[in-house]
Each structure stands twice: as C-alpha cells, then as structure tokens.
Coordinates of C-alpha atoms in Angstrom, one line a residue:
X5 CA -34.2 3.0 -10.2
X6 CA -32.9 1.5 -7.2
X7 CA -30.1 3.8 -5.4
X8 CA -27.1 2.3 -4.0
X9 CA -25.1 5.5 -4.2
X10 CA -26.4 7.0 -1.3
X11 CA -22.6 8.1 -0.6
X12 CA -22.7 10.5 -3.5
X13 CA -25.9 12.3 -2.6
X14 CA -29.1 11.8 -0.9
X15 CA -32.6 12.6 -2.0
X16 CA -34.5 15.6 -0.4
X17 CA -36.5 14.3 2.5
X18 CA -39.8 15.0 2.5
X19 CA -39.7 17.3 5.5
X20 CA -36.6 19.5 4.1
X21 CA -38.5 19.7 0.8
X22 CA -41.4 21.5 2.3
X23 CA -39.4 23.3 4.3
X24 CA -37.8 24.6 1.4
X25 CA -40.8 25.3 -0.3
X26 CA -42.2 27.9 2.8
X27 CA -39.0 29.2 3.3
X28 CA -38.8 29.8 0.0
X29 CA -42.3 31.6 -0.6
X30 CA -42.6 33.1 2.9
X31 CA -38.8 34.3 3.8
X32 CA -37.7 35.8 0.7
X33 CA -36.3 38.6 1.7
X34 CA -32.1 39.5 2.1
X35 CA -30.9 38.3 5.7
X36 CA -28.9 41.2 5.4
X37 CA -31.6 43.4 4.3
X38 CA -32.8 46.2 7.0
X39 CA -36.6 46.3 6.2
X40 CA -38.9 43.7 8.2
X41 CA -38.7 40.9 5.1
X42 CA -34.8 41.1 5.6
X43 CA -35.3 40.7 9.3
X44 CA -37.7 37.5 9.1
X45 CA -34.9 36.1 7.2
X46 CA -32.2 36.7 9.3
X47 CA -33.9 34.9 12.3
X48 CA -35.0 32.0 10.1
X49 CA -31.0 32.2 9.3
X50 CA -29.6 32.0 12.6
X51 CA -32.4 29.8 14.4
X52 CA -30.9 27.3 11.5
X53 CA -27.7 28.2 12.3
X54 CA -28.2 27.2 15.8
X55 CA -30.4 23.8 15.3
X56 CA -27.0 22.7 13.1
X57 CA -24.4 23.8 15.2
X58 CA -26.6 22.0 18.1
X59 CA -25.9 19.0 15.6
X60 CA -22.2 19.3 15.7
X61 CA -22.2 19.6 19.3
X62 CA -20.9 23.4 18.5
X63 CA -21.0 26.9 18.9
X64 CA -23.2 28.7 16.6
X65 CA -20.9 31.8 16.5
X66 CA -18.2 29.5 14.6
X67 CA -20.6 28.1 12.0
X68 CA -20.8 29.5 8.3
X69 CA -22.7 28.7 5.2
X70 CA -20.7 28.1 2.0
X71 CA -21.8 26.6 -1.5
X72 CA -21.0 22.9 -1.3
X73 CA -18.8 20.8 1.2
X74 CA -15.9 21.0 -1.1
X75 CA -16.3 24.9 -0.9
X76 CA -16.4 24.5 3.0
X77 CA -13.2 22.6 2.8
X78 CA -10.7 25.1 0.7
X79 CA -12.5 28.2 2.6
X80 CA -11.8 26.6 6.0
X81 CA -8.1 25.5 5.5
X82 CA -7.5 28.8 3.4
X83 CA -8.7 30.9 6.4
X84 CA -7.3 28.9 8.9
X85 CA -3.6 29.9 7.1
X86 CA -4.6 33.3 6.6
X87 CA -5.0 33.3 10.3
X88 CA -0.9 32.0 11.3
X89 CA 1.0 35.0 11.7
X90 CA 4.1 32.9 11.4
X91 CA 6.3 33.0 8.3
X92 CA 7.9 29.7 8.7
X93 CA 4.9 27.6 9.1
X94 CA 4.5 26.6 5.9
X95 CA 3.6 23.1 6.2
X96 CA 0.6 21.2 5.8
X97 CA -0.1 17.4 6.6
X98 CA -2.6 15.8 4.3
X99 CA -4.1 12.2 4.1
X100 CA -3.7 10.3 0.8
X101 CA -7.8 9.5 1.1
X102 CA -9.3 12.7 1.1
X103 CA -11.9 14.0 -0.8
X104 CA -10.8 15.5 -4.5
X105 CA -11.9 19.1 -3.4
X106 CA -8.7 19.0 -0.7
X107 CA -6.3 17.5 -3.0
X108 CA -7.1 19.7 -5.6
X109 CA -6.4 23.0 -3.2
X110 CA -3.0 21.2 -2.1
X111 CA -1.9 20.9 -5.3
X112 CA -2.8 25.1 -5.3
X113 CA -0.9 25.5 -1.9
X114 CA 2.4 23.9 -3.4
X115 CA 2.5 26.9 -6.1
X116 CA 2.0 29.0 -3.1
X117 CA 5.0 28.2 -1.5
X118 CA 3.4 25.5 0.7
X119 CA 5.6 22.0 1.3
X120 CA 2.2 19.3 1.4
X121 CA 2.9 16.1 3.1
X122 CA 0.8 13.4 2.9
X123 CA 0.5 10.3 5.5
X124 CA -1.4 6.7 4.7
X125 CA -3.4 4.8 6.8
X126 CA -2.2 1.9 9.1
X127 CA -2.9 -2.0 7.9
X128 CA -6.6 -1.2 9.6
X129 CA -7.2 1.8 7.8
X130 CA -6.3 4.4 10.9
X131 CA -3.9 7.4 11.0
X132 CA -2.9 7.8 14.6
X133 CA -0.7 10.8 16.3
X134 CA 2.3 8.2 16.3
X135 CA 2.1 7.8 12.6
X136 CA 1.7 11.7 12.7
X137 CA 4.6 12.3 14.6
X138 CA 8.0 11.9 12.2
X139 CA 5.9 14.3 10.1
X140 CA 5.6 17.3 12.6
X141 CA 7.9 19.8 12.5
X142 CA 8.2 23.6 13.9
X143 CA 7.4 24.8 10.5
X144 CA 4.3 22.7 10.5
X145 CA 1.3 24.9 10.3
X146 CA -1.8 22.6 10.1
X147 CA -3.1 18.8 9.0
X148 CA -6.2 18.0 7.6
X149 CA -7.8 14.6 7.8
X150 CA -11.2 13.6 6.8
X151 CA -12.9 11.5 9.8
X152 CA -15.5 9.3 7.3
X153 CA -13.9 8.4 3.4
X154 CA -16.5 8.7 1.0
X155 CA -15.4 5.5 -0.8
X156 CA -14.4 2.7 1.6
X157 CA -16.2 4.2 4.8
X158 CA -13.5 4.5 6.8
X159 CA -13.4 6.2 10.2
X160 CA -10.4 7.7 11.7
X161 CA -10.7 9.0 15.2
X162 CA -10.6 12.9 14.9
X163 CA -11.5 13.1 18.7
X164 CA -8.0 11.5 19.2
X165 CA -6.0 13.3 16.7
X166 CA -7.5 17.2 17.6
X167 CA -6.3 17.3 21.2
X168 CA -2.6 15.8 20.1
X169 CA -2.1 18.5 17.9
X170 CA -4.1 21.4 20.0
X171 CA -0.8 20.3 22.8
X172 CA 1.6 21.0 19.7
X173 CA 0.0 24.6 18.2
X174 CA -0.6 22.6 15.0
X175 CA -4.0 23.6 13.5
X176 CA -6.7 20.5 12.6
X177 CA -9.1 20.7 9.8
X178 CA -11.4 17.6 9.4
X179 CA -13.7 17.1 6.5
X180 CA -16.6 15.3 8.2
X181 CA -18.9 15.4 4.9
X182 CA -19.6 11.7 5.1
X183 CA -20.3 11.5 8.8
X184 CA -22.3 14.4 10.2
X185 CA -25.4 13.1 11.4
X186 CA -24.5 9.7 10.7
X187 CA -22.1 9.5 14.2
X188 CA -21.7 12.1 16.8
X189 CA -19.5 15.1 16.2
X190 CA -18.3 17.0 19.2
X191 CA -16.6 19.7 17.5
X192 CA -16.2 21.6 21.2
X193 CA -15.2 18.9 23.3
X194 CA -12.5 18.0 20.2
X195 CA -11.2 21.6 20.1
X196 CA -11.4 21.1 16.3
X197 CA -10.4 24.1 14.5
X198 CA -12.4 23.6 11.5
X199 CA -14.5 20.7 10.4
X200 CA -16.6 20.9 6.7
X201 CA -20.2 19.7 6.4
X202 CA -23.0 19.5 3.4
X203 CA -26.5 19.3 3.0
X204 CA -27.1 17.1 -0.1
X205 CA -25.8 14.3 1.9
X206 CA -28.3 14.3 4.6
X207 CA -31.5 14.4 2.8
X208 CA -30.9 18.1 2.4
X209 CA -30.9 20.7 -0.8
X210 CA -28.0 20.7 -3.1
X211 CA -25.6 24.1 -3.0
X212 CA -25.7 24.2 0.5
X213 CA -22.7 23.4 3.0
X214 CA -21.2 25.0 6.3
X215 CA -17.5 25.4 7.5
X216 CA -17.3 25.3 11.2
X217 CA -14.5 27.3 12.8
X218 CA -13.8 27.2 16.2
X219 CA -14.6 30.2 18.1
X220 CA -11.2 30.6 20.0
X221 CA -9.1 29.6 16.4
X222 CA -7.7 32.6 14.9
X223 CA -8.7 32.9 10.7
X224 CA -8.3 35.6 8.4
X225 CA -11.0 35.7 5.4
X226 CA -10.2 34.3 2.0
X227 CA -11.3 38.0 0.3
X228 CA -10.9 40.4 2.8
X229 CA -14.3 43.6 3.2
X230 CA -16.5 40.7 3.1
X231 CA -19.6 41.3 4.8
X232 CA -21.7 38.1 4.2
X233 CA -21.6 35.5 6.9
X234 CA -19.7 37.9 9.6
X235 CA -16.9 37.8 7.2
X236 CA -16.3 34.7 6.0
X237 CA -18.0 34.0 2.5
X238 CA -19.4 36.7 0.3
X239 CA -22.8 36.7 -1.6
X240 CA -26.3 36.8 -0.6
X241 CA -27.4 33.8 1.6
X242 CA -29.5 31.0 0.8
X243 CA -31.8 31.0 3.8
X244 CA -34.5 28.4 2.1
X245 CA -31.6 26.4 1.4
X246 CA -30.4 26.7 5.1
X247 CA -33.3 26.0 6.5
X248 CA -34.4 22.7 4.3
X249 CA -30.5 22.0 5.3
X250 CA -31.2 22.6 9.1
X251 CA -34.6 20.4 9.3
X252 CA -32.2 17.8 7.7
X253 CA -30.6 17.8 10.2
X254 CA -32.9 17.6 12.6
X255 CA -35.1 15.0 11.4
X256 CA -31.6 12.7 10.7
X257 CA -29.4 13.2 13.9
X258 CA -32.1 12.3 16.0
X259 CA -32.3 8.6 14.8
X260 CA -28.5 8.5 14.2
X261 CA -28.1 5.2 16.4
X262 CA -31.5 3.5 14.9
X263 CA -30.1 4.3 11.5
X264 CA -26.1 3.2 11.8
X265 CA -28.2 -0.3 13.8
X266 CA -30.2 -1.2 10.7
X267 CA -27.2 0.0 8.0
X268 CA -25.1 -2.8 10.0
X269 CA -28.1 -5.0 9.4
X270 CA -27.8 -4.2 5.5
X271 CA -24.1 -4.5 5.3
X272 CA -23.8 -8.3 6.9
X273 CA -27.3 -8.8 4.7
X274 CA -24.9 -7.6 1.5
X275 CA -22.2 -9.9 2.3
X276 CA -24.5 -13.0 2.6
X277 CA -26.1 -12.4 -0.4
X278 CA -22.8 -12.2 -2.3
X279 CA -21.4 -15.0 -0.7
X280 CA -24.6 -17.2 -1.3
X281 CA -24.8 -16.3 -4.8
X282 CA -21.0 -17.0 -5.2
X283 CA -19.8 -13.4 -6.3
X284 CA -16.2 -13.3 -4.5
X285 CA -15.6 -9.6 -3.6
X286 CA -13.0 -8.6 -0.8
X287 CA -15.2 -6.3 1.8
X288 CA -12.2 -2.9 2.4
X289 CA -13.1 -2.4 6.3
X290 CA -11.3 -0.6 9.0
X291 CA -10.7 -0.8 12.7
X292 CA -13.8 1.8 12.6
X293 CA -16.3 1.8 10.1
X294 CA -19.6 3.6 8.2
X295 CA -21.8 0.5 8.1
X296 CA -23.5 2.4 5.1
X297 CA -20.7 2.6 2.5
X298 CA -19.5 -1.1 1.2
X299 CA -16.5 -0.9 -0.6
X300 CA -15.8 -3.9 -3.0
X301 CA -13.1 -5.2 -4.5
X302 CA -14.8 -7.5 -7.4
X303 CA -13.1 -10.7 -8.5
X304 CA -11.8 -10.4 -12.4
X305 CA -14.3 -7.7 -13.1
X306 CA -13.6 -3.8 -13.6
X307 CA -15.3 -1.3 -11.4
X308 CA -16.5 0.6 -14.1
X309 CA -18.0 -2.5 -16.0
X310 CA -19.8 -3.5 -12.9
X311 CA -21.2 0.4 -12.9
X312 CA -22.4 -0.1 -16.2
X313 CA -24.0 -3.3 -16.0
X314 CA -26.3 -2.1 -12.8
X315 CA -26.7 0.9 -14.5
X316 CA -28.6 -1.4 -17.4
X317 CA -30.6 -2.5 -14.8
X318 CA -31.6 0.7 -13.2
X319 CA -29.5 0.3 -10.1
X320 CA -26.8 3.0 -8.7
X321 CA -23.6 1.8 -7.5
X322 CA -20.1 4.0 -7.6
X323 CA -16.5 3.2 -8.9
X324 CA -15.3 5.1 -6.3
X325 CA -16.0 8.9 -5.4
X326 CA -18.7 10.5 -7.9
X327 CA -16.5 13.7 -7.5
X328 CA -13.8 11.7 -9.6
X329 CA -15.8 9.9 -11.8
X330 CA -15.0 9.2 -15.5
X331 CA -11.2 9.3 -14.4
X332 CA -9.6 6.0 -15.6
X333 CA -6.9 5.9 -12.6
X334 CA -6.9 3.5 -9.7
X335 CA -8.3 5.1 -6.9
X336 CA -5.0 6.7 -4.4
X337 CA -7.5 5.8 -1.7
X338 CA -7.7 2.3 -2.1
X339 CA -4.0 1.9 -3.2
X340 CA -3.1 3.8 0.2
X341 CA -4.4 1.0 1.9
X342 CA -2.1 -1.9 0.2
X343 CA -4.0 -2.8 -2.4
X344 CA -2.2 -3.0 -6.8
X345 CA -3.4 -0.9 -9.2
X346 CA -5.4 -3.5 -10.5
X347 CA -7.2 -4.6 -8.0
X348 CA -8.3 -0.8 -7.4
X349 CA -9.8 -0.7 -10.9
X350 CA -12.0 -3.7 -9.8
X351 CA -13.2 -1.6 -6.8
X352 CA -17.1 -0.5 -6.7
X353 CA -19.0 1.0 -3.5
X354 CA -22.4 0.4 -2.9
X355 CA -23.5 3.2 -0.4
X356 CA -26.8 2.7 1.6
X357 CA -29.9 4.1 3.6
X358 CA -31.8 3.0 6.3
X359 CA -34.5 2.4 4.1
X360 CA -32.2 0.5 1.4
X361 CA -34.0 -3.0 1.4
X362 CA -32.8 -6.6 1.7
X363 CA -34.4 -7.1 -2.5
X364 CA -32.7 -4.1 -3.7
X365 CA -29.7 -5.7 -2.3
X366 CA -30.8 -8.7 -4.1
X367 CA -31.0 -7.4 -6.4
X368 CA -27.5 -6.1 -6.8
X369 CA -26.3 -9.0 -6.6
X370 CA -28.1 -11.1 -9.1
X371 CA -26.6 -8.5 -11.6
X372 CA -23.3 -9.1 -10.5
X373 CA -23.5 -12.7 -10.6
X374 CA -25.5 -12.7 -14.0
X375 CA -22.7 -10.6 -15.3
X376 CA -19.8 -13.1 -13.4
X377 CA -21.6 -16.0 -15.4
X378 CA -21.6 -14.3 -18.5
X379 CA -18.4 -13.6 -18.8
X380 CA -17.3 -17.1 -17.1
X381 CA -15.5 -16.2 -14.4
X382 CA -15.0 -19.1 -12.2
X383 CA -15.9 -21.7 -15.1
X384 CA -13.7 -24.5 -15.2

C-alpha cells in the first residue's frame, strides 16, 4: 500500500526496530530496580534521555517519558498549573488548531474552574504576540500553541512567542509533535516551559512520547508520591521503547535539512501533477510551512469520499487528523483559517517522507482525477 499519511504515524525504521529488539532482550530489567539488570537499564534510560534532549537543543534533567504525545501534552500543561501558586490565574490561552488531545483537556479545565480562550490564526496562518495581546490579562496563567498543525502543516514561530510571554510571567506550553526532528527546536535558547514530543512519528515505536519541562519552570506532579520519572509519570518505564525512540532520533535529526529539501521537492512535484492532470484543489499554506503535510481543499468532492476511493486503491491519505477520524464535522482547524464549512468537508492531507516517490504521487492523483471524471465534475 502506498502511504501518504505519514502525518498520522511513521513506520519503525530499520535502525529503531533493532534497537528495540536488543534493548528488549538484553536490558530487561526495572530502571528502577537496585540489582545490576536494573542498573544496565537505568543507563540505557538516561544515555537515551540525553541523545533526545541533545535533539531538542535541551536539558536532559527537564525531559520525561510519558505514553503517547497526547499524554505529554495534558501531563505537561496539568503540571505546569499545579506549579502557579496564584489563585487568580486561572486563565489559559489556547489555539483553535490544536491537536484533539489539548482540546479535549480544555474542555476538562472549564469544569475545573478554568476560563479557556482560544485565538485563530492571521490570513497567513500565524498567531503573533500582537494578536496575543487583547487576550492577556493578570489572571492569565499560561497559553499553549502547537508550533507544526498536524493537518495543514502550519508553522507558527514558538521561538517568537516564548520570550514575549517569559517578559509577562505567562507560562508557554507548545505541542511540537509534528515538528521535532523535522526543524530545529531550541527549547533552551526559547525558554519554553514545556514542549510535547512522540516517537511513532519519527520512525520510532508506538506508546512512547516525552514532555519537556524547563528546568528553571516551577510544576507540581499530576498524582503526587510518584516515584517514576523523578516524579513526573508513574509506572514502570519502557526503556526498549526509549531507546528505539532515542535512535529515532538520532538517525532522523541528523538529515533534518536533506529531508525538509527533498519534501519541498515532493510538495511542488504534487502540485504539478494535480494541475497537469486537471484535479483543481486549493494548496492551505502559511507564511511558514512543513513541506511534508499537503493540505487540500478538493473541488466538488468530499474529503471522506476521496479517503475512500484511495483507500480502494491501496493508497493512504487523511481527511484531516487520524486522532479525529470518523467525526462528520468540518474540521475547526481549517474553518479557523477562513474557509465554510463546506469547503472543510472537501479537505484531505496527503502527508509525506523523504522517501515518498514522484509515482506514488502519481499515482495519487490519477485516483483523484479517475474519481473527478467519474462523477463529472468539470463536464460541460
């Protein structure tokens, strides 16, 4: 099958797989175990903790392994508000993009007490401090914006964003799921006071994600007596899991630029085949973009239909984020930008790898365009 959802996950590489494998048969033991098999495991744990915090340009002290990304994302901002010792900051800033996981939790906050604001992006996709501004006030307690969306590729500029509201005592939280080790992170240089990563998205296992904190941010831990992961996540870690994750990441930031060079390649390779084969579809591009995720706004043809006709011919595309799929809505992200509700139901992404081809891209297209002709759409 060909796979143009590279956005929802990634395959195991190679390299992580037999990683896992060795890990797996060789460190065995509890990391937090006292006897010499625990010990192996705790320095197979924290060399990987290092190599990835290396990746984010971090401190290895402020990174902990969680479950997934999504679980990165509630136990970061939940910790993060554990750690105000302010009673009347009690408000949080959210984008109307982000990923399901952190409007899910908001939606939790607001029966907490919490008042949840949430901010769209400019006519070029961006959310800038100015835009943040009539939206701070002295009760506000933290903002959390993703730096890559999942289904249009969007980048906002969380280098930008993080030092604003460091000047203001308002706490940052970015999801960078999408993005780590596609573009550089410099969670230090940033002063980022969380960021949330995953492994299943960069040729890593499945189960596995991280939550980085920043080492001078004060948190308080979602169940307090925890022991695992100096506090911040209970239950026994996955250290084959972390260390296919952290030669991941190894093998994938060091050709970050190579890869985002030939994934712009792809992407004006994509829209020249469906312009040459006469399938009208409106590119949704920002002012900074993921060359890797396409997201497509079809011409008189349902996102979901479009899913299912590639599917019939054994190629993966999306109808937006596979965290949300099988929800009949228009997506909020795509709506945020300007577009109707209709034309967000005729929005598909087609996410890609550096070793995505220019045929299987062909490919893709000849479906859609088979599918256009079938159903007549620009017939006289």
């Amino acid at each position: 099958m060909i796979n143009l959802d590279y956005a929802a996950t990634a395959p195991m590489s190679p390299l992580a797989l037999q990683g896992y494998i060795e890990a797996a048969e060789e460190m065995y033991g509890n990391a937090s175990s006292l006897h010499d098999l625990g010990g192996r495991a705790k320095e197979l744990l924290e060399a990987s903790r290092t190599m990835i915090a290396l990746a984010l340009h971090g401190d290895a002290k402020g990174l902990y392994f969680t479950g997934s990304g999504s679980e990165a994302n509630i136990l970061a901002i939940q910790s993060l508000l554990n750690g105000i010792d302010e009673p009347h900051k009690n408000e949080i800033i959210c984008s109307t993009f982000e990923h399901s996981s952190i409007k899910l939790y908001m939606e939790h906050l607001k029966e907490k007490g919490y008042i949840v604001k949430k901010i769209s992006p400019d006519s070029g996709g961006r959310i800038l401090p100015i835009q943040l501004e009539p939206l701070l006030t002295e009760n506000t307690a933290l903002v959390t914006i993703q730096q890559g969306n999942s289904e249009t590729g969007i980048l906002q500029d969380i280098g930008r964003i993080s030092p604003y509201l460091k000047e203001k005592g308002i706490l940052f939280h970015s999801d960078c799921v999408q993005t780590f080790c596609k573009i550089p992170i410099f969670a230090k240089e940033w002063g980022i006071d969380a960021i949330s990563i995953s492994a299943h998205k960069v040729f890593g296992p499945k189960g596995i994600g991280a939550a980085y904190i920043n080492t001078k941010t004060r948190w308080q831990p979602v169940l307090p007596g925890t022991t695992h992961e100096y506090g911040f996540r209970s239950g026994t870690v996955n250290v084959p899991g972390i260390a296919s994750f952290a030669i991941a990441v190894k093998e994938l930031s060091s050709c970050m630029e190579e890869n985002q060079q030939q994934l712009r390649k792809l992407r004006n390779c994509l829209k020249r085949l469906l312009k040459d084969h006469s399938v009208n579809a409106a590119f949704i591009e920002g002012e900074l973009q993921l060359p890797g995720i396409a997201g497509l706004v079809l011409e008189n043809m349902e996102g979901q239909y479009a899913l299912l006709s590639c599917n019939q011919h054994e190629i993966a595309i999306s109808a937006g984020s596979a965290c949300q799929a099988g929800m009949q809505m228009p997506s909020e992200t795509v709506t945020s930008l300007g577009y109707s509700s209709e034309e967000a139901l005729r929005f598909i992404r087609v996410s890609m790898s550096a070793k995505t081809t220019e045929d299987e891209l062909l490919s893709f297209t000849k479906v859609l365009q088979n599918v256009r002709l079938e159903a007549g759409i620009g017939k006289d």
